[in-house]
Coordinates of C-alpha atoms in Angstrom, one line a residue:
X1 CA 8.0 48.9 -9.2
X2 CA 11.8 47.7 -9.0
X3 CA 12.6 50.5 -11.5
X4 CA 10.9 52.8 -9.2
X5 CA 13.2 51.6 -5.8
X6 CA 10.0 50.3 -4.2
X7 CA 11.2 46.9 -2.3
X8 CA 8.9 43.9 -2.6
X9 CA 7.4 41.9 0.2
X10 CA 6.5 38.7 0.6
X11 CA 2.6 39.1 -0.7
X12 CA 4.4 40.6 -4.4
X13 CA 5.9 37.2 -5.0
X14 CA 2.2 35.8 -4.4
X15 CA 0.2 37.9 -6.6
X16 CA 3.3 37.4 -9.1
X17 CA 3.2 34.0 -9.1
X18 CA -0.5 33.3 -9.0
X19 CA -0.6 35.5 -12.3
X20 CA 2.2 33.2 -13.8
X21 CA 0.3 29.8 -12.5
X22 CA -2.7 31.3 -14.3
X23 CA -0.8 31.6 -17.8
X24 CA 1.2 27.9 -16.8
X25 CA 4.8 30.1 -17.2
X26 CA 6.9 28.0 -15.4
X27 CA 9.8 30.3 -16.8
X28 CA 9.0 33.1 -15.6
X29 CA 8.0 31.5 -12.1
X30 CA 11.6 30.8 -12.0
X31 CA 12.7 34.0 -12.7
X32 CA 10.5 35.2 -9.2
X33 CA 12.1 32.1 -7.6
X34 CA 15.2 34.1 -8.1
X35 CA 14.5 37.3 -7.4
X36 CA 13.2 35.6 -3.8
X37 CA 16.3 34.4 -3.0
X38 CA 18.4 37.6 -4.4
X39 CA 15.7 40.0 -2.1
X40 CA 16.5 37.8 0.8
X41 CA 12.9 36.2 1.1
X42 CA 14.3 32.9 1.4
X43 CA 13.5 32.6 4.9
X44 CA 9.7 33.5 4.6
X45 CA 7.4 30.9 5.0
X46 CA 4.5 32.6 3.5
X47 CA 6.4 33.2 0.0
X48 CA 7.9 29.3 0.0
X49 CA 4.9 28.2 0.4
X50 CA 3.3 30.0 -2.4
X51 CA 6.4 29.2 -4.9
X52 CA 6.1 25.2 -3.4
X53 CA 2.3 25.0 -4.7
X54 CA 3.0 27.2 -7.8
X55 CA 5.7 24.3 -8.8
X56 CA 3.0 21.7 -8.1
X57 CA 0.3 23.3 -10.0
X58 CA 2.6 24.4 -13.0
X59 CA 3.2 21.4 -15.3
X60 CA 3.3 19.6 -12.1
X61 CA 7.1 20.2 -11.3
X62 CA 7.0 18.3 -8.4
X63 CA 10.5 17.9 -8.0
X64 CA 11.2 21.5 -7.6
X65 CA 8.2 22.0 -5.1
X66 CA 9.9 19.0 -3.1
X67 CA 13.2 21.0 -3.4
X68 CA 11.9 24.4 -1.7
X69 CA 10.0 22.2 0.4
X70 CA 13.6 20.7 1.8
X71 CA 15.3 23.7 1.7
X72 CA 12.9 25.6 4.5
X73 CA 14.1 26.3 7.8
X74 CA 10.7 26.7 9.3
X75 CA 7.3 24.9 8.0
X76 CA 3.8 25.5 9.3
X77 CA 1.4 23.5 8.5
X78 CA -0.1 25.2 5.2
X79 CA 4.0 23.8 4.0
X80 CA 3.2 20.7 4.8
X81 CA -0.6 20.7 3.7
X82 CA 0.5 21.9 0.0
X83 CA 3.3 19.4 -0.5
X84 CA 0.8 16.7 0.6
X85 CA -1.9 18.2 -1.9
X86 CA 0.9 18.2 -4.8
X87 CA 1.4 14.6 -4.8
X88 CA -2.0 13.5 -4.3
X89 CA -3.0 15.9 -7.6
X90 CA -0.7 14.4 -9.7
X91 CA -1.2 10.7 -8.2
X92 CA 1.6 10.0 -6.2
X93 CA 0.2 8.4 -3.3
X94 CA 3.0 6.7 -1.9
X95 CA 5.2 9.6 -1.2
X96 CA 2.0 11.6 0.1
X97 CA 1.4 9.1 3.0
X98 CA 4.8 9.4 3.6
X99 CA 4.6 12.8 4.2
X100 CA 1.0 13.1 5.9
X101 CA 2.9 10.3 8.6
X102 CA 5.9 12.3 9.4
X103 CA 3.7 15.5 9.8
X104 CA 4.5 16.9 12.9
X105 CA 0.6 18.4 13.5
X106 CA -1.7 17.9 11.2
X107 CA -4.9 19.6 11.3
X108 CA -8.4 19.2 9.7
X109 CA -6.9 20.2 5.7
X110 CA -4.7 17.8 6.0
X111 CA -6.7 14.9 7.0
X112 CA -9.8 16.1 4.5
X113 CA -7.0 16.7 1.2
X114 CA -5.4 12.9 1.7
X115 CA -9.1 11.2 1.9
X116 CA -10.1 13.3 -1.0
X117 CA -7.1 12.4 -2.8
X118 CA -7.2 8.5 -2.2
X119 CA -10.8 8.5 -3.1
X120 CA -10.0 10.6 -6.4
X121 CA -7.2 7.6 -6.9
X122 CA -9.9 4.8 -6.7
X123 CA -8.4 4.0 -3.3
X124 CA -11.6 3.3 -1.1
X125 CA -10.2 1.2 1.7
X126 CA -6.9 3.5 2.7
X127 CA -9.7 6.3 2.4
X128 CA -11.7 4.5 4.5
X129 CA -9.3 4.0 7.0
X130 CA -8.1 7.7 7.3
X131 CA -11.3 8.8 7.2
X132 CA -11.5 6.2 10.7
X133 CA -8.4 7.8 12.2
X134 CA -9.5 11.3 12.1
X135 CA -9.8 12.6 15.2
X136 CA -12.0 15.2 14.7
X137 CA -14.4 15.2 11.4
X138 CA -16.1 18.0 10.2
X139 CA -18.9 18.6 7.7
X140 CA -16.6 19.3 4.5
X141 CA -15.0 15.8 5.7
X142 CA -18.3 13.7 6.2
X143 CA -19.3 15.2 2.6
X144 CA -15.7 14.4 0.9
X145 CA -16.6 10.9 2.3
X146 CA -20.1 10.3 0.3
X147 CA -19.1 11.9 -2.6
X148 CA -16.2 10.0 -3.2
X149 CA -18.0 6.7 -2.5
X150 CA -20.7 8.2 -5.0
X151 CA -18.6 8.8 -7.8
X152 CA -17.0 5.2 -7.0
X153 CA -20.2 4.4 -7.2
X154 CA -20.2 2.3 -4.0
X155 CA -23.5 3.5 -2.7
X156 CA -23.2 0.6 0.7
X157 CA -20.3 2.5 1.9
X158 CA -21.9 5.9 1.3
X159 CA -25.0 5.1 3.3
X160 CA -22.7 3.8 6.2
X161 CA -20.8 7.2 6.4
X162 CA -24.3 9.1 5.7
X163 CA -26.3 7.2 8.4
X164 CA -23.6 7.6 11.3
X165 CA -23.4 11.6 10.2
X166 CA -24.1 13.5 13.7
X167 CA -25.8 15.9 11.6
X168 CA -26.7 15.5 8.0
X169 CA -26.4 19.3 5.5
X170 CA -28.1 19.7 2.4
X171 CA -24.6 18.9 0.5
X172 CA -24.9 15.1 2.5
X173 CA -28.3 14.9 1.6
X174 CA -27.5 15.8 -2.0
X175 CA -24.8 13.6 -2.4
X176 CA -27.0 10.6 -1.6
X177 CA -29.6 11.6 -4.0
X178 CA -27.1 12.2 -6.9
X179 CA -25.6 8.5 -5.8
X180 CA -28.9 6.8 -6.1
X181 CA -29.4 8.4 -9.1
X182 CA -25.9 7.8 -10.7
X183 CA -26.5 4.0 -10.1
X184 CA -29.9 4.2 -11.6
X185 CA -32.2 3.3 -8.0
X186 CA -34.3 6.5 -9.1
X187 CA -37.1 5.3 -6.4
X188 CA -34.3 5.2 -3.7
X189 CA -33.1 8.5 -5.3
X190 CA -36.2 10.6 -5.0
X191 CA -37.5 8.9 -1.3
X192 CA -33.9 10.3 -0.4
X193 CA -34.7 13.8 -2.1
X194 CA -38.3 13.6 -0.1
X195 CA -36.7 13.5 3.2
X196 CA -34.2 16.3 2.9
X197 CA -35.4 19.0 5.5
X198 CA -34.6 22.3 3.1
X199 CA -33.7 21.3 -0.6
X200 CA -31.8 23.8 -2.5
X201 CA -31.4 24.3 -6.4
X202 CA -28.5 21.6 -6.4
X203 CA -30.8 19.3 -5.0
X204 CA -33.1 19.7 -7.4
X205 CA -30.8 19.3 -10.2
X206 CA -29.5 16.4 -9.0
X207 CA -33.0 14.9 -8.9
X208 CA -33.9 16.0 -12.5
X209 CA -30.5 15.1 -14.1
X210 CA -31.1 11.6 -13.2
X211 CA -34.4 11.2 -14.7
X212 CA -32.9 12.7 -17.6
X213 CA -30.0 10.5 -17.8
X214 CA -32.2 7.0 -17.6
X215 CA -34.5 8.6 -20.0
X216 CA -37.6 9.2 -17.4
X217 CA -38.3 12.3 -19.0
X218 CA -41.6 13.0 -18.1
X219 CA -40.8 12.3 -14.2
X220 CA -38.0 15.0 -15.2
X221 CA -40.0 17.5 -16.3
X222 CA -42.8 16.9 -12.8
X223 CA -39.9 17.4 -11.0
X224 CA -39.4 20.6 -12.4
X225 CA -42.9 21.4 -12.2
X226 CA -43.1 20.5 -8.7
X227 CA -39.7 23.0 -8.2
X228 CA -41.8 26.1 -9.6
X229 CA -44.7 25.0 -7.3
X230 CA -42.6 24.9 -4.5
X231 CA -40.8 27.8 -5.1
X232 CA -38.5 27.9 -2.5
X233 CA -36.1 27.7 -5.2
X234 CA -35.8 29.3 -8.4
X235 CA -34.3 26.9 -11.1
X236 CA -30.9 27.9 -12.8
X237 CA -29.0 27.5 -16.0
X238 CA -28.4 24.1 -14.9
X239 CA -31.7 23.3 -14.0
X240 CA -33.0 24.5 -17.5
X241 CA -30.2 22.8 -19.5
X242 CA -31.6 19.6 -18.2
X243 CA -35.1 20.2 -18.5
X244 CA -34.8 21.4 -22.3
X245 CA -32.8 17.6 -22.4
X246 CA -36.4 16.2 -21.3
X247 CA -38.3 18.7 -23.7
X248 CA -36.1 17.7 -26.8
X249 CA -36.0 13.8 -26.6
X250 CA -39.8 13.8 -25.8
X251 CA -40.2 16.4 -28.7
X252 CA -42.1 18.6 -26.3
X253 CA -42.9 22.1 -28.1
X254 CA -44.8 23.5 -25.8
X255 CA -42.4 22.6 -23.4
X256 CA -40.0 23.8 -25.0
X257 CA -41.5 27.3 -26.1
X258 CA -42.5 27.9 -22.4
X259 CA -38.8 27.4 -21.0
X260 CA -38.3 30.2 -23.8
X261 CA -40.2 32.5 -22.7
X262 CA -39.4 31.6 -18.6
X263 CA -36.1 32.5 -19.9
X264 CA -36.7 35.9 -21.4
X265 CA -39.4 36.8 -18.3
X266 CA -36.7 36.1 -15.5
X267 CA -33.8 37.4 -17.7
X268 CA -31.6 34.6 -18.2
X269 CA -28.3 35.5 -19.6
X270 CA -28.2 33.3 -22.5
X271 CA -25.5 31.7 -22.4
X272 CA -23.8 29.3 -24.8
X273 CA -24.6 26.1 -23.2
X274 CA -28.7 27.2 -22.2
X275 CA -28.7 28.8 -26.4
X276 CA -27.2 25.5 -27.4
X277 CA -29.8 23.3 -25.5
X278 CA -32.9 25.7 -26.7
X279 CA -31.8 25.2 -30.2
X280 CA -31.3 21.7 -29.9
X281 CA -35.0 21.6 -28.7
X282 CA -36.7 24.1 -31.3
X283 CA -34.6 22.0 -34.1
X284 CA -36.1 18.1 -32.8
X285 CA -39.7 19.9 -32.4
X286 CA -39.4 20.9 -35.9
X287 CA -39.7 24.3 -35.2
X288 CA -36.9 26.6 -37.0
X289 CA -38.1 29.7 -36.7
X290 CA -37.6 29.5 -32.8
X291 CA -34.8 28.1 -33.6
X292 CA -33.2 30.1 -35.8
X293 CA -34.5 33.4 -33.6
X294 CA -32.6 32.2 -30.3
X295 CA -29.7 31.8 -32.7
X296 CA -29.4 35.0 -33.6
X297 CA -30.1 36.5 -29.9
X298 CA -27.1 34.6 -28.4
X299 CA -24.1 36.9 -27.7
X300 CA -21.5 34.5 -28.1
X301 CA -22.1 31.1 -30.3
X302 CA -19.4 28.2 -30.3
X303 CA -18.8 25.7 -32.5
X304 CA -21.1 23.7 -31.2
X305 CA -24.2 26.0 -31.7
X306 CA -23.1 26.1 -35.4
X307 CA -23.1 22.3 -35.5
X308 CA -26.6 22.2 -33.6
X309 CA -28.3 24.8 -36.2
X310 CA -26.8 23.2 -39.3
X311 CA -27.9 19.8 -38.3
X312 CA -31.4 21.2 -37.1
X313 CA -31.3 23.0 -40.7
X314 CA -30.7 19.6 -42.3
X315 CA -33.1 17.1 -40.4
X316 CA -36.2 19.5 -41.2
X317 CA -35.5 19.4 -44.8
X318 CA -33.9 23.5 -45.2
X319 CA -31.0 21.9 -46.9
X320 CA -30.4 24.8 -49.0
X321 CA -30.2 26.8 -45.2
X322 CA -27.8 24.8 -44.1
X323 CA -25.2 24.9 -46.7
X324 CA -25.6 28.9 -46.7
X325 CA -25.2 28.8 -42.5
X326 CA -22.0 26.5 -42.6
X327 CA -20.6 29.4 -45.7
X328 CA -21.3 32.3 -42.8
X329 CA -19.8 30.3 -40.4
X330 CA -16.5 30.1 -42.5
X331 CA -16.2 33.6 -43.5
X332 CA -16.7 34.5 -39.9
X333 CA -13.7 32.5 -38.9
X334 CA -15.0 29.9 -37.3
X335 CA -13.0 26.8 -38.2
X336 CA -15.2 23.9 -38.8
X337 CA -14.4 20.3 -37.4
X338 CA -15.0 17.1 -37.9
X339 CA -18.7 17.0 -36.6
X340 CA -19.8 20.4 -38.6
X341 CA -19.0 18.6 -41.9
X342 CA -21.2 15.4 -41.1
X343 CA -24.3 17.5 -40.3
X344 CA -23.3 19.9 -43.5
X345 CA -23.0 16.2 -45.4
X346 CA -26.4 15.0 -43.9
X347 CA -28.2 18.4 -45.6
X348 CA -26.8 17.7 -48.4
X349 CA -27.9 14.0 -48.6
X350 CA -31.4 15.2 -47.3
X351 CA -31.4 17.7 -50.3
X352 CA -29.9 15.6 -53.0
X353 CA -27.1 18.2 -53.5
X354 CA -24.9 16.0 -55.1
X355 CA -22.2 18.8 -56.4
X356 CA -22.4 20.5 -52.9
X357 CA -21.7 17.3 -51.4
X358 CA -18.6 16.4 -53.4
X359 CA -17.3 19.9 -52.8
X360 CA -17.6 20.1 -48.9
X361 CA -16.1 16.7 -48.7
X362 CA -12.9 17.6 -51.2
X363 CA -13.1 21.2 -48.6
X364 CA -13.0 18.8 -46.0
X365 CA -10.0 17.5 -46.6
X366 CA -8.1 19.3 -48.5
X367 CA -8.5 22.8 -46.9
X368 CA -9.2 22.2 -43.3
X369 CA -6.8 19.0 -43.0
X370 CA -10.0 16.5 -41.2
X371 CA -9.2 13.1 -42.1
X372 CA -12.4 11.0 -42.9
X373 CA -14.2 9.5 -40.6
X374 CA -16.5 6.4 -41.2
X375 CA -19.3 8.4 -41.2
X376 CA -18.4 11.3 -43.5
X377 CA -17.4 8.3 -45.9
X378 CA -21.3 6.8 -45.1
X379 CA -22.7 10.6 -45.7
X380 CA -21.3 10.4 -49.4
X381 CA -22.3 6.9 -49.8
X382 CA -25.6 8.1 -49.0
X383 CA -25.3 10.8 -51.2
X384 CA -23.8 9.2 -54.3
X385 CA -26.6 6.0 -54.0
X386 CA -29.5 8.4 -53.1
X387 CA -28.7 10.0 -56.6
X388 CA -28.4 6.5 -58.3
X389 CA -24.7 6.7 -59.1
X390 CA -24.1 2.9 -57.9
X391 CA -21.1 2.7 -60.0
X392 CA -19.5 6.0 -58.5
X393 CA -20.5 4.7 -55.0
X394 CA -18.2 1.8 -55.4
X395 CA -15.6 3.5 -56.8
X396 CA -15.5 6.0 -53.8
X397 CA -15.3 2.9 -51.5
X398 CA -12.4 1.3 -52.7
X399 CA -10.9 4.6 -52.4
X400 CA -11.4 4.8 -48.6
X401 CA -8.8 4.6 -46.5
X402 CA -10.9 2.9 -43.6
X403 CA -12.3 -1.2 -44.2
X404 CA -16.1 -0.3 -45.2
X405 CA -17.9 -1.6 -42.5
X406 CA -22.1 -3.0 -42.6
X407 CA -23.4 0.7 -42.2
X408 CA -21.9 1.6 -45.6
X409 CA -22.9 -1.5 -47.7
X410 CA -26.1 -1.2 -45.7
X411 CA -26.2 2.7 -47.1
X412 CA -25.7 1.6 -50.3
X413 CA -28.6 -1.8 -50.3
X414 CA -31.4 1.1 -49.1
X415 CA -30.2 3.1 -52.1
X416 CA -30.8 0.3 -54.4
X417 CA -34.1 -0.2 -52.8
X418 CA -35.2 3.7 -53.2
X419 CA -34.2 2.8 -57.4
X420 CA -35.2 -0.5 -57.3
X421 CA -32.1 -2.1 -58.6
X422 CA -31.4 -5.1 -57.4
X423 CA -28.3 -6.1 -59.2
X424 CA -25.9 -5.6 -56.1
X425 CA -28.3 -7.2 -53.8
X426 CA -26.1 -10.7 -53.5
X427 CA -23.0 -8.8 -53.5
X428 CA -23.8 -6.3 -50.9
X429 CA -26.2 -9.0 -48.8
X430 CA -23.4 -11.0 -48.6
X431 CA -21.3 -8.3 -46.9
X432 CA -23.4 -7.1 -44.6
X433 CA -23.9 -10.7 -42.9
X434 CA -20.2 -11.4 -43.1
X435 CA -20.0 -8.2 -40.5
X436 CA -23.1 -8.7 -38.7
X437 CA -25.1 -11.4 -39.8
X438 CA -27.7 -10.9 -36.6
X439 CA -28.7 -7.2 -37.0
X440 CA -32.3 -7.2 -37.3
X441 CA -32.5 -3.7 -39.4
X442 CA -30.2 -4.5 -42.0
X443 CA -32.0 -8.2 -42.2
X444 CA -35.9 -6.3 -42.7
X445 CA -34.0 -4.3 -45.4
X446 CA -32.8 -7.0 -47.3
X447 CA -36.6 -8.9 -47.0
X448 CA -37.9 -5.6 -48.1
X449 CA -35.6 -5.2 -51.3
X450 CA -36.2 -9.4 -52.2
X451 CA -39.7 -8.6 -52.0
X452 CA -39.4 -5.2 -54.1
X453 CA -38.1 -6.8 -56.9
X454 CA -40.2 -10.0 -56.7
X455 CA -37.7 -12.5 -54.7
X456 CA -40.2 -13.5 -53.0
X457 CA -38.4 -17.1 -52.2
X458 CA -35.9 -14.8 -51.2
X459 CA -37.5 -12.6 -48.7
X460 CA -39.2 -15.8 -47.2
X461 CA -36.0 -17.6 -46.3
X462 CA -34.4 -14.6 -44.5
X463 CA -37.8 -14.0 -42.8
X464 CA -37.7 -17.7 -41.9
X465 CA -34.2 -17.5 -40.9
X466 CA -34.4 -14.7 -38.5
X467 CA -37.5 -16.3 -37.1
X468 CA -35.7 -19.5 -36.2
X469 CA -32.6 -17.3 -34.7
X470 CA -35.0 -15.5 -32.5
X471 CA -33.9 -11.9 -34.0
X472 CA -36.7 -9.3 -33.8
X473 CA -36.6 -5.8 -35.0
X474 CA -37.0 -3.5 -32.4
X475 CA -39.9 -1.2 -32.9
X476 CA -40.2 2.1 -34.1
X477 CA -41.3 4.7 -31.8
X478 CA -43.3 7.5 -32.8
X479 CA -44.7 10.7 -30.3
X480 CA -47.3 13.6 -30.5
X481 CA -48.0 16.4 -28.5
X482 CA -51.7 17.3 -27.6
X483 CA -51.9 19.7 -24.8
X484 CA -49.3 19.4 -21.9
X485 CA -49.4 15.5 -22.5
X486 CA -46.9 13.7 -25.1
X487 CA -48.5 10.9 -26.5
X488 CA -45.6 7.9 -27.5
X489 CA -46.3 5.4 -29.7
X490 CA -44.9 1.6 -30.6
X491 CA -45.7 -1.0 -33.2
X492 CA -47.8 -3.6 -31.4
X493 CA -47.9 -1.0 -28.3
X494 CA -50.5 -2.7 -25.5
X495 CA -49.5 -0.3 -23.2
X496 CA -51.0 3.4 -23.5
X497 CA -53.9 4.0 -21.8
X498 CA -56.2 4.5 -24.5
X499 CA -55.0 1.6 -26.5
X500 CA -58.7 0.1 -27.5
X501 CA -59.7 3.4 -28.6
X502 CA -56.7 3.6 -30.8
X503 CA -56.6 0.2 -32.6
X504 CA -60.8 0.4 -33.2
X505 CA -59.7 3.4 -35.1
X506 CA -56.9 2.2 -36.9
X507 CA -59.4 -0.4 -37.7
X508 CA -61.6 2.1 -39.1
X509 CA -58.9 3.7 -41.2
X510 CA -58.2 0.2 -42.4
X511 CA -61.7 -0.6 -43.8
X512 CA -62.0 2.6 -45.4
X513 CA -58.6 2.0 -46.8
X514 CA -59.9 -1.2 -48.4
X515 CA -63.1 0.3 -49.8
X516 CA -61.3 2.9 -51.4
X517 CA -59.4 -0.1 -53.3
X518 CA -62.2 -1.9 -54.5
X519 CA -64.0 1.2 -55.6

């Protein structure tokens, strides 16, 4: 264009230095700084203002954007408004305020950018009182209000703003809901999302994302249920990322396999977060196959969907799988990180692939550059102690360069129980209740490896002793699926609804059990 003789305007040096914001160039922002002063653009407003916020988005030179700022010899108020907005981004309150008070006019941007800024600061009670001064509020302010109380999680002063709103939109209504939910009042949270007029797909989501995240997972997935029913709204990826949440910690199959296909029907783009969340839901169900087949449909795959597949690989016993996915994954340049190697570690351990192991570890390391975490040293533990070389597993330990903690002598004591070798019981016993003499799991594993090898004294005093401490264990959970319904399950469990019917079978099983012993 300049080679051409084609003079610039004002609108040039925007679209310039938008495009050089974009890549952070603060260089060659510069080097349109100058040509705006060479052209003679100095005295437009429109380009100053534009090269003012490009200083304070661009490594947050806020000096400079001061400077031009200074140097005008007219302002309007989007001059004012960006200066304002630069300091409250980067945190400087003080000189924001300073501004926003010797504004000449300010108008409803202004007032809406400083309360959103003080609340992003943590600064309720200036916010507060800004928010009181404004002389005319509209709906982006009211909302700017309750969400900023909601993510300062100061649900009080969000119902006082909500409940003297002239009139309330779906983005007020949805703020409260997602501000219930965030403090964990789910039962204030959904009477909120009951009374909103005309609920939208956010609303939803905001609904179901807090059951998720306090682990109500079957209200979760009647939310969503109740969604499609009304279907005034059609879910989105967000809706589904959540739901598939609910499907994988209840181990929901059918679930799961029906969001599948809801997926393909109403073609979903499958996207790398929605793949990654199906995976993780095939893998914790068991099933692979799905697994591996929504995998292999996915367009684009991070390094998280390599990580999910590996360790869904692992966990369902395909150790072999696993190894050979984490090789593909190399050779098609993905770099692995810290995370990929303790899934690939885990297979291993699952698959007793003690020379793979050693190798991936040494790869680890010595190729990729990942310094060891506690658990990659716990993997090998595992691995080393699963395959009875005790003597090795020491050796690697005083070779770490982290201070073993009780998860790796632990590792090492449920090794010795799977050999029955109970020479390193008093050794390792004795490290595990230096570092946490009160953990009920490690103190069942070392009554269960006394009693193996016929301590029984042994295994009585510890009982004894955690008896008297008041430690209990707390108890495993198992769940099955029959139908829509999933069916959880706990040790001592008096409160499923068919709980008689249950225990007069188990008692059944029992006597049969017994019969089968005498006979």
């Amino acid at each position: 264009m300049r080679i051409s003789n084609i003079a610039p305007n004002s609108f040039t040096f925007t679209f310039l230095l938008r495009c050089f914001e974009s890549f952070d160039s603060l260089e060659a922002g510069q080097v349109v700084h100058g040509h705006i002063v060479k052209l003679g653009f100095e005295s437009s407003v429109f380009a100053k203002n534009t090269l003012m916020d490009f200083y304070a988005k661009c490594g947050g030179n806020l000096d400079s954007a001061r400077k031009v700022f200074d140097e005008m010899p007219d302002r309007d108020v989007v001059s004012w408004n960006t200066m304002i907005g630069g300091y409250m981004i980067h945190g400087d309150q003080e000189r924001a305020l300073c501004l926003f008070e010797a504004m000449p006019e300010r108008n409803v941007v202004t007032w809406n950018s400083v309360i959103a800024g003080l609340l992003k600061a943590g600064n309720m009670e200036l916010a507060r009182s800004v928010f009181k001064r404004m002389p005319e509020k509209n709906d982006v302010s009211w909302n700017t209000m309750i969400s900023g109380c909601v993510k300062l999680s100061d649900i009080e002063a969000a119902i006082a703003v909500f409940d003297k709103m002239p009139e309330k939109s779906v983005i007020s209504w949805t703020a409260m809901v997602s501000g219930y939910a965030t403090i964990g009042d789910l039962q204030s949270a959904r009477k909120m999302f009951d009374r909103i007029p005309a609920k939208n797909v956010v609303s939803w989501n905001a609904l179901i994302a807090g059951y998720v995240n306090y682990h109500m997972f079957d209200e979760a997935l009647s939310v969503f249920q109740h969604m499609l029913i009304d279907g005034n709204c059609k879910p989105n990826q967000t809706t589904l990322i959540s739901i598939l949440s609910a499907c994988s910690h209840l181990g929901s199959h059918e679930h799961g396999k029906w969001i599948d296909s809801f997926i393909r029907k109403n073609k979903f783009d499958l996207s790398v977060p929605l793949g990654n969340a199906l995976i993780d839901t095939f893998a914790k169900c068991g099933d692979m196959e799905n697994a591996k087949a929504v995998f292999l449909r996915m367009a684009q795959r991070c390094i998280i969907t390599w990580t999910t597949m590996i360790s869904g690989l692992a966990v369902n016993g395909h150790c072999r799988d696993a190894l050979e996915l984490y090789e593909k994954m190399c050779l098609e340049g993905v770099e692995p990180d810290d995370v990929v190697f303790i899934a690939v570690l885990s297979a291993c351990t699952h698959g007793g692939l003690l020379e793979e192991g050693k190798r991936v570890f040494d790869q680890m390391v010595t190729k990729f550059g990942i310094k060891p975490r506690i658990d990659h040293y716990g993997c090998m533990v595992d691995l080393l102690g699963r395959a009875g070389k005790f003597e090795e597993a020491l050796s690697f330990i005083k070779s770490m360069h982290l201070e073993p903690n009780a998860v790796i002598w632990a590792t090492l004591l449920s090794a010795c129980k799977i050999h029955g070798n109970g020479e390193l019981l008093d050794s390792l016993t004795r490290r595990i209740l230096e570092q946490e003499p009160d953990n009920p799991s490690y103190l069942t594993l070392i009554m269960n490896l006394s009693s193996s090898i016929g301590r029984w004294q042994d295994a009585l005093n510890f009982r004894r002793a955690t008896r008297d401490k008041g430690i209990e264990k707390i108890p495993g959970c198992s769940s099955i699926q029959i139908g829509n319904s999933v069916h959880e399950f706990l040790a001592k469990d008096t409160k499923h609804s068919q709980r008689k019917e249950i225990y007069r079978v188990l008692g059944c099983l029992n006597g049969h059990l017994k019969l089968c012993e005498v006979e």
